[in-house]
Tab-separated table of C-alpha atoms in Angstrom:
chain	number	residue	atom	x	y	z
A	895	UNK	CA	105.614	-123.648	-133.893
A	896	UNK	CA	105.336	-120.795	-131.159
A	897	UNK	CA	106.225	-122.602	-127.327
A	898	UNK	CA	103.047	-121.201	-126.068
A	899	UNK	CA	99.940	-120.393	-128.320
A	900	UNK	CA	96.761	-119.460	-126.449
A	901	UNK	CA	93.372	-119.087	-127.966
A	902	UNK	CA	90.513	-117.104	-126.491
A	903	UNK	CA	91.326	-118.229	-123.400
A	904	UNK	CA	88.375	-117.424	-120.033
A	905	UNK	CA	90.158	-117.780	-116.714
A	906	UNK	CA	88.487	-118.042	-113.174
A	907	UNK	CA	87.149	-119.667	-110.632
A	908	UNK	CA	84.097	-121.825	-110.987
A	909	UNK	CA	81.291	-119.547	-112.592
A	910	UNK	CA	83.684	-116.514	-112.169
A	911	UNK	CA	85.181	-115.246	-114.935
A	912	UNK	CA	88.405	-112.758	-114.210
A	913	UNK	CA	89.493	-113.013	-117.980
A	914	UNK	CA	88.747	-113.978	-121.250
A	915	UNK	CA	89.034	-113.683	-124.797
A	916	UNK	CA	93.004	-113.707	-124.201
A	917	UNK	CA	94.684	-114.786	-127.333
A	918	UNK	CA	98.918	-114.344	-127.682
A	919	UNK	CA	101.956	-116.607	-128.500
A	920	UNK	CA	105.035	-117.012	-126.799
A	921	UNK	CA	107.947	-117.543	-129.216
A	922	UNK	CA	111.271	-119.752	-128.196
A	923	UNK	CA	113.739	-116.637	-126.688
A	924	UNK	CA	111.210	-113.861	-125.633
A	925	UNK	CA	110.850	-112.578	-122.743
A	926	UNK	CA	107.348	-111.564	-121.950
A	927	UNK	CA	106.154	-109.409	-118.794
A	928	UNK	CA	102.042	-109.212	-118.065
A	929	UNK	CA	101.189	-106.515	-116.881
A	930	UNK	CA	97.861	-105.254	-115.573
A	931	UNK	CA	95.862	-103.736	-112.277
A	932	UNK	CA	95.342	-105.787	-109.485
A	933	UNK	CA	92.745	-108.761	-110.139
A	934	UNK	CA	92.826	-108.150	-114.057
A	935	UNK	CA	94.015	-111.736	-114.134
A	936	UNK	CA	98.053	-112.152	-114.626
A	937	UNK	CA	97.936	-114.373	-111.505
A	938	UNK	CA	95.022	-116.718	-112.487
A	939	UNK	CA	96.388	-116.697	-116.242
A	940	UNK	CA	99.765	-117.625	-114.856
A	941	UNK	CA	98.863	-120.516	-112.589
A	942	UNK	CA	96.627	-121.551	-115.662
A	943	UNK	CA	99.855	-121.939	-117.742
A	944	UNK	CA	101.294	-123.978	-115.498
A	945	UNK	CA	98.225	-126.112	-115.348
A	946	UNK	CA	97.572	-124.881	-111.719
A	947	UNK	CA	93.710	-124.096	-112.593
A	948	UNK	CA	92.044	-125.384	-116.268
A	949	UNK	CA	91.139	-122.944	-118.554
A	950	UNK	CA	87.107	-122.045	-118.145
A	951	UNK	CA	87.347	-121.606	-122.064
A	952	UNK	CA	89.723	-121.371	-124.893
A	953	UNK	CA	92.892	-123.626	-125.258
A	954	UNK	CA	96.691	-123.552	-124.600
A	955	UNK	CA	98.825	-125.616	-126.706
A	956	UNK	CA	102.714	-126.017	-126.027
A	957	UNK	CA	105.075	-126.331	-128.740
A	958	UNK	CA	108.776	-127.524	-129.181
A	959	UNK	CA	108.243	-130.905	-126.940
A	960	UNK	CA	107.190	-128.104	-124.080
A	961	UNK	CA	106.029	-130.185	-120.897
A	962	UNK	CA	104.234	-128.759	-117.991
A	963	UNK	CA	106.619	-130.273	-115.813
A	964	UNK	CA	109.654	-128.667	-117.669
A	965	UNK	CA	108.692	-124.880	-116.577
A	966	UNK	CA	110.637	-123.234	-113.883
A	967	UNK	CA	107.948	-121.509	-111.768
A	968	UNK	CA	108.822	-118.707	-109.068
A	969	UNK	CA	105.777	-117.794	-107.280
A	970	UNK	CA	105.107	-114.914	-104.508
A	971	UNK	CA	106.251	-116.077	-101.262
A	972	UNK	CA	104.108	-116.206	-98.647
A	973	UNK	CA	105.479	-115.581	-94.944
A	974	UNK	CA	105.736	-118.697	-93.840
A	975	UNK	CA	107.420	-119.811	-97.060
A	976	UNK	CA	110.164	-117.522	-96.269
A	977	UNK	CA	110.583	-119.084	-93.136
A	978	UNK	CA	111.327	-122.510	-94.456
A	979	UNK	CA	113.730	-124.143	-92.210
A	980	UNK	CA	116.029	-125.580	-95.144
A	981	UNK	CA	119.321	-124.905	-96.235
A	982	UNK	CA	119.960	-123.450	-99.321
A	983	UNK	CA	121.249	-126.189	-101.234
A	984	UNK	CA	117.928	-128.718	-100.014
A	985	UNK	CA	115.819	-125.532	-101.360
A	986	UNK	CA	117.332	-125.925	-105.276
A	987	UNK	CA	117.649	-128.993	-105.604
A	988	UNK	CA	114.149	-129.314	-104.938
A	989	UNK	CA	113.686	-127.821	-108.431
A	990	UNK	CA	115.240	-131.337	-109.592
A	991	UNK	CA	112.195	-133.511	-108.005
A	992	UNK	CA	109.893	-133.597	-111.159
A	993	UNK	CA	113.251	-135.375	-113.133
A	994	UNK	CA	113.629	-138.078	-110.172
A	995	UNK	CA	110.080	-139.681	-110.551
A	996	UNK	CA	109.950	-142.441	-107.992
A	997	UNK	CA	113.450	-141.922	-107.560
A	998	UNK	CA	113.598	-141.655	-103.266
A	999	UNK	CA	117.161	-139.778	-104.227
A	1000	UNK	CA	118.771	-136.955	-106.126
A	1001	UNK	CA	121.366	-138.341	-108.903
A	1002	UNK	CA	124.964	-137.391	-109.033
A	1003	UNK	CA	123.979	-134.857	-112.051
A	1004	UNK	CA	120.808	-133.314	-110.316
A	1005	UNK	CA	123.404	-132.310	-107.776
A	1006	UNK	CA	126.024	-131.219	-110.255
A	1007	UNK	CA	122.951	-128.938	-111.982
A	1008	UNK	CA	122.000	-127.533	-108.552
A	1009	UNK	CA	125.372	-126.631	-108.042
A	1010	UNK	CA	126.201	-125.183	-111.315
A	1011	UNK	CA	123.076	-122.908	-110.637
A	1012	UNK	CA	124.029	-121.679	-107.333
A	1013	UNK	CA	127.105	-120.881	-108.695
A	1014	UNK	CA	125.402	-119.004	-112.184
A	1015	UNK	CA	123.739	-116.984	-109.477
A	1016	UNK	CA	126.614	-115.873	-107.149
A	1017	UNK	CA	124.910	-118.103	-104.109
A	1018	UNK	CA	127.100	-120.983	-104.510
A	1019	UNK	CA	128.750	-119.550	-100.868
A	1020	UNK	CA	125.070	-119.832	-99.186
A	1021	UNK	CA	124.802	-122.962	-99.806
A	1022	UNK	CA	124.492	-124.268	-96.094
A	1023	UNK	CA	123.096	-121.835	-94.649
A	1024	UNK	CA	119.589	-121.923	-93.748
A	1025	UNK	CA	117.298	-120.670	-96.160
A	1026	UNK	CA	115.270	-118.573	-93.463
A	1027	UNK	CA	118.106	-116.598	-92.493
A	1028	UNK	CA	118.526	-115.101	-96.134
A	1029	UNK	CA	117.792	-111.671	-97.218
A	1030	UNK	CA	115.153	-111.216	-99.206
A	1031	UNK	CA	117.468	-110.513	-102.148
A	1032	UNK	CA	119.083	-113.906	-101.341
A	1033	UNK	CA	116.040	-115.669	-101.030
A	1034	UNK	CA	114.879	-114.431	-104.771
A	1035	UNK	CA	118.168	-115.489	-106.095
A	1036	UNK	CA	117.904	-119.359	-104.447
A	1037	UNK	CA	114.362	-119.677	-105.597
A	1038	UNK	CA	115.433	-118.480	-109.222
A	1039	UNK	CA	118.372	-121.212	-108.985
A	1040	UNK	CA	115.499	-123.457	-107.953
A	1041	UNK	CA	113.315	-122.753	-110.902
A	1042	UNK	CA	116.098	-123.544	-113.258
A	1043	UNK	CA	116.805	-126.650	-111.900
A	1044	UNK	CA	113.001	-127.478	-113.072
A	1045	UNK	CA	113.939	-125.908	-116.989
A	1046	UNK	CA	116.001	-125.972	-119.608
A	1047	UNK	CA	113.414	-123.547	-121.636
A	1048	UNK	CA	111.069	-121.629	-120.274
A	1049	UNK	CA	110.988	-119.679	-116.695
A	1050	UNK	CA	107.614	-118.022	-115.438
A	1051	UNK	CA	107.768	-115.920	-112.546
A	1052	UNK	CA	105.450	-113.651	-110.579
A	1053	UNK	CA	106.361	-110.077	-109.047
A	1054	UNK	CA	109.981	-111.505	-108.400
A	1055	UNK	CA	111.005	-107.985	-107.310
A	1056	UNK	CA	108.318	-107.565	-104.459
A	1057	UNK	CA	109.325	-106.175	-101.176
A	1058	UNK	CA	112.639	-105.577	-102.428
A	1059	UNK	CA	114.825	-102.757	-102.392
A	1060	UNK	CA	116.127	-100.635	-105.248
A	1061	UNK	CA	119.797	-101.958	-105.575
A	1062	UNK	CA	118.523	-105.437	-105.261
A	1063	UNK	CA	115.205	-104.983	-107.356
A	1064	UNK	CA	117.582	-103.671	-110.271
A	1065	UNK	CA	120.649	-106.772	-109.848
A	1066	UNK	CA	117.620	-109.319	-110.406
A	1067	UNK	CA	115.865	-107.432	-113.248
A	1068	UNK	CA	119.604	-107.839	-114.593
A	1069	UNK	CA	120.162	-111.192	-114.038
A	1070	UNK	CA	116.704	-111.833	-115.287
A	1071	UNK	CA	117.620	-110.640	-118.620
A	1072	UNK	CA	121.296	-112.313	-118.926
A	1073	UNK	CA	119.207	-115.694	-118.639
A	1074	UNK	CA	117.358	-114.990	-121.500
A	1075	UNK	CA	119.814	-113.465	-123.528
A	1076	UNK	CA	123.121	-115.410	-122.722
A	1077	UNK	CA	121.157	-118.829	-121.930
A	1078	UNK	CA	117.754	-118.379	-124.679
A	1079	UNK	CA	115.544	-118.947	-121.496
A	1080	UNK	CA	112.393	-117.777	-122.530
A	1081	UNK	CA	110.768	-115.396	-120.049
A	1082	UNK	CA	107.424	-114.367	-118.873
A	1083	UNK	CA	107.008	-112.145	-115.737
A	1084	UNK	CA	104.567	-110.484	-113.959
A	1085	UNK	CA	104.940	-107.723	-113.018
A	1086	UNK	CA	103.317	-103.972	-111.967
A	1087	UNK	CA	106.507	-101.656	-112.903
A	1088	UNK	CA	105.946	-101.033	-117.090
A	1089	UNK	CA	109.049	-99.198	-116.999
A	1090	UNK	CA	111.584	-102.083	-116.180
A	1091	UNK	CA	108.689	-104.181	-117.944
A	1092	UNK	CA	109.364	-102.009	-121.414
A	1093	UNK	CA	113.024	-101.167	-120.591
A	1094	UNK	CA	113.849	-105.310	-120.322
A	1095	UNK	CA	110.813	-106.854	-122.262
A	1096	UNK	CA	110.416	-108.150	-125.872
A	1097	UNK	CA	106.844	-108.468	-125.636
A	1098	UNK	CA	104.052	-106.864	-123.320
A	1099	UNK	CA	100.742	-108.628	-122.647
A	1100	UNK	CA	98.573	-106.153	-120.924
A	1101	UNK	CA	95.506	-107.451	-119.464
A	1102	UNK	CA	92.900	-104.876	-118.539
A	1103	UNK	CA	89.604	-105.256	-116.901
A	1104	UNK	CA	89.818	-109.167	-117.696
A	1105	UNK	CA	90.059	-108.157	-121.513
A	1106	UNK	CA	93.241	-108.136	-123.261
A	1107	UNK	CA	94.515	-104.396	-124.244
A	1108	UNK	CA	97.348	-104.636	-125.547
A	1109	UNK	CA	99.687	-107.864	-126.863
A	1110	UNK	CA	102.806	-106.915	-129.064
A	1111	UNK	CA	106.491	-105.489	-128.911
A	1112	UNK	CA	107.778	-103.319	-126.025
A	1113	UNK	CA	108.427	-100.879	-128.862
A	1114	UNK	CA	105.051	-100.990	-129.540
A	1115	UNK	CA	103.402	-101.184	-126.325
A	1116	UNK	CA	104.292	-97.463	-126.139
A	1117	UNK	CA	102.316	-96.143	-128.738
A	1118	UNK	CA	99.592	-97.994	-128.227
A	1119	UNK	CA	96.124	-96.523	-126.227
A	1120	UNK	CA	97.230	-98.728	-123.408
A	1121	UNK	CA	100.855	-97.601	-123.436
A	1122	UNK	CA	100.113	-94.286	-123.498
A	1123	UNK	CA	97.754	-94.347	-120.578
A	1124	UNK	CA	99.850	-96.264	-118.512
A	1125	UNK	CA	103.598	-96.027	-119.617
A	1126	UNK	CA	105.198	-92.612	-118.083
A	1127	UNK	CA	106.744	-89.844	-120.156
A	1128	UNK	CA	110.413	-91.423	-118.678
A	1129	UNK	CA	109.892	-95.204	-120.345
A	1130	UNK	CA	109.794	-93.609	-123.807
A	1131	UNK	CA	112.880	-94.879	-125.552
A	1132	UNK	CA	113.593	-97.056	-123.490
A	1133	UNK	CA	111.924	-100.282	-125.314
A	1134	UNK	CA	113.178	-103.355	-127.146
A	1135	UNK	CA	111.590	-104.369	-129.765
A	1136	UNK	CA	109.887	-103.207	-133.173
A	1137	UNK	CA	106.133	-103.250	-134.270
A	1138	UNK	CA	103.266	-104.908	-132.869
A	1139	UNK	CA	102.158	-108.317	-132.859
């Protein structure tokens, strides 16, 4: 059984309708990126994933024992999110909280993970300092180290890379991918840039006009109508995968 499968899914708000008839499976291991123009619906069908907002129509089932509490989330910070007076260790090990319950306290291996994660992500050094004084590079890497203290499985995350500089932009795209390859963490991203999208993707879901337009392989995604339209002339190669879904 896929982890994700959704069917004909509508997304909105009330009476307004951003997207619908979306239909696509997430397999165990793939790394998905949604892409799209701005209010085609990646945000609304992301927070709907997560159980956030209920589906207007449709239905999302989760498979392998998949809870909603069990996916690592990275959302878009707003500014006063990035000032969070916190240190960096309080800020990932808040990713634990769903596992304590009632639990007023974080166990002696909710620590351990939080540690182990700061040190997977080379912020293990950071640990007291305050989370406002980071770089925004920094700041990405502690809330990625905070997401996986939520999962074992599955890690959604939305424009991860926004605001940030080349160098850094391309070290998280990187350690993006070693998660799902080394670890099996499945992946699914938002994000506007289809090359990295088709140069680090398995699978593109490319939403359109709150219609789906394309849903298959990076490979794929190139030759399709949508691809084509959208992909430049210097992605072409550059894609994982094979034929479409």
């Amino acid at each position: 059984m896929a982890l994700i499968t959704c069917q004909d899914l509508a997304l909105g708000y009330e009476n307004t309708r951003v997207a619908e008839h979306l239909s696509f499976t997430v397999e165990e291991g793939d790394y998905l990126c949604i892409v799209g123009e701005n209010g085609s619906g990646k945000s609304t069908l992301m927070k709907t994933l997560l159980g956030l907002r209920a589906p207007l129509a449709g239905r999302i089932t989760f498979g392998d024992g998949l809870r909603k509490n069990e996916i690592g989330y990275l959302p878009q910070q707003t500014p006063i999110q990035r000032d969070f007076p916190a240190s960096v260790q309080e800020v990932v090990l808040s990713g634990c909280l769903a596992r304590c319950g009632l639990r007023p306290f974080y166990s002696r291996e909710e620590k351990a993970l939080a540690a182990r994660n700061m040190e997977r992500l080379g912020i293990a050094e950071l640990a007291r300092r305050c989370y406002r004084e980071l770089s925004g590079g920094q700041q990405q890497r502690v809330l990625l180290a905070r997401a996986l203290c939520a999962t074992r499985k599955l890690l959604l995350l939305d424009e991860p890379v926004a605001g940030l500089d080349p160098k850094v932009t391309a070290e998280l795209y990187d350690l993006v991918a070693e998660l799902n390859r080394a670890d099996g963490i499945t992946v699914i991203m938002i994000s506007h840039d289809i090359a990295a999208a088709v140069r680090y993707a398995s699978h593109i879901l490319h939403i359109g006009e709150g219609q789906r337009l394309f849903f298959g392989t990076a490979a794929a995604y190139l030759t399709s109508p949508a691809g084509r339209a959208f992909a430049s002339p210097d992605t072409r190669g550059s894609a994982k995968g094979g034929d479409n879904a």
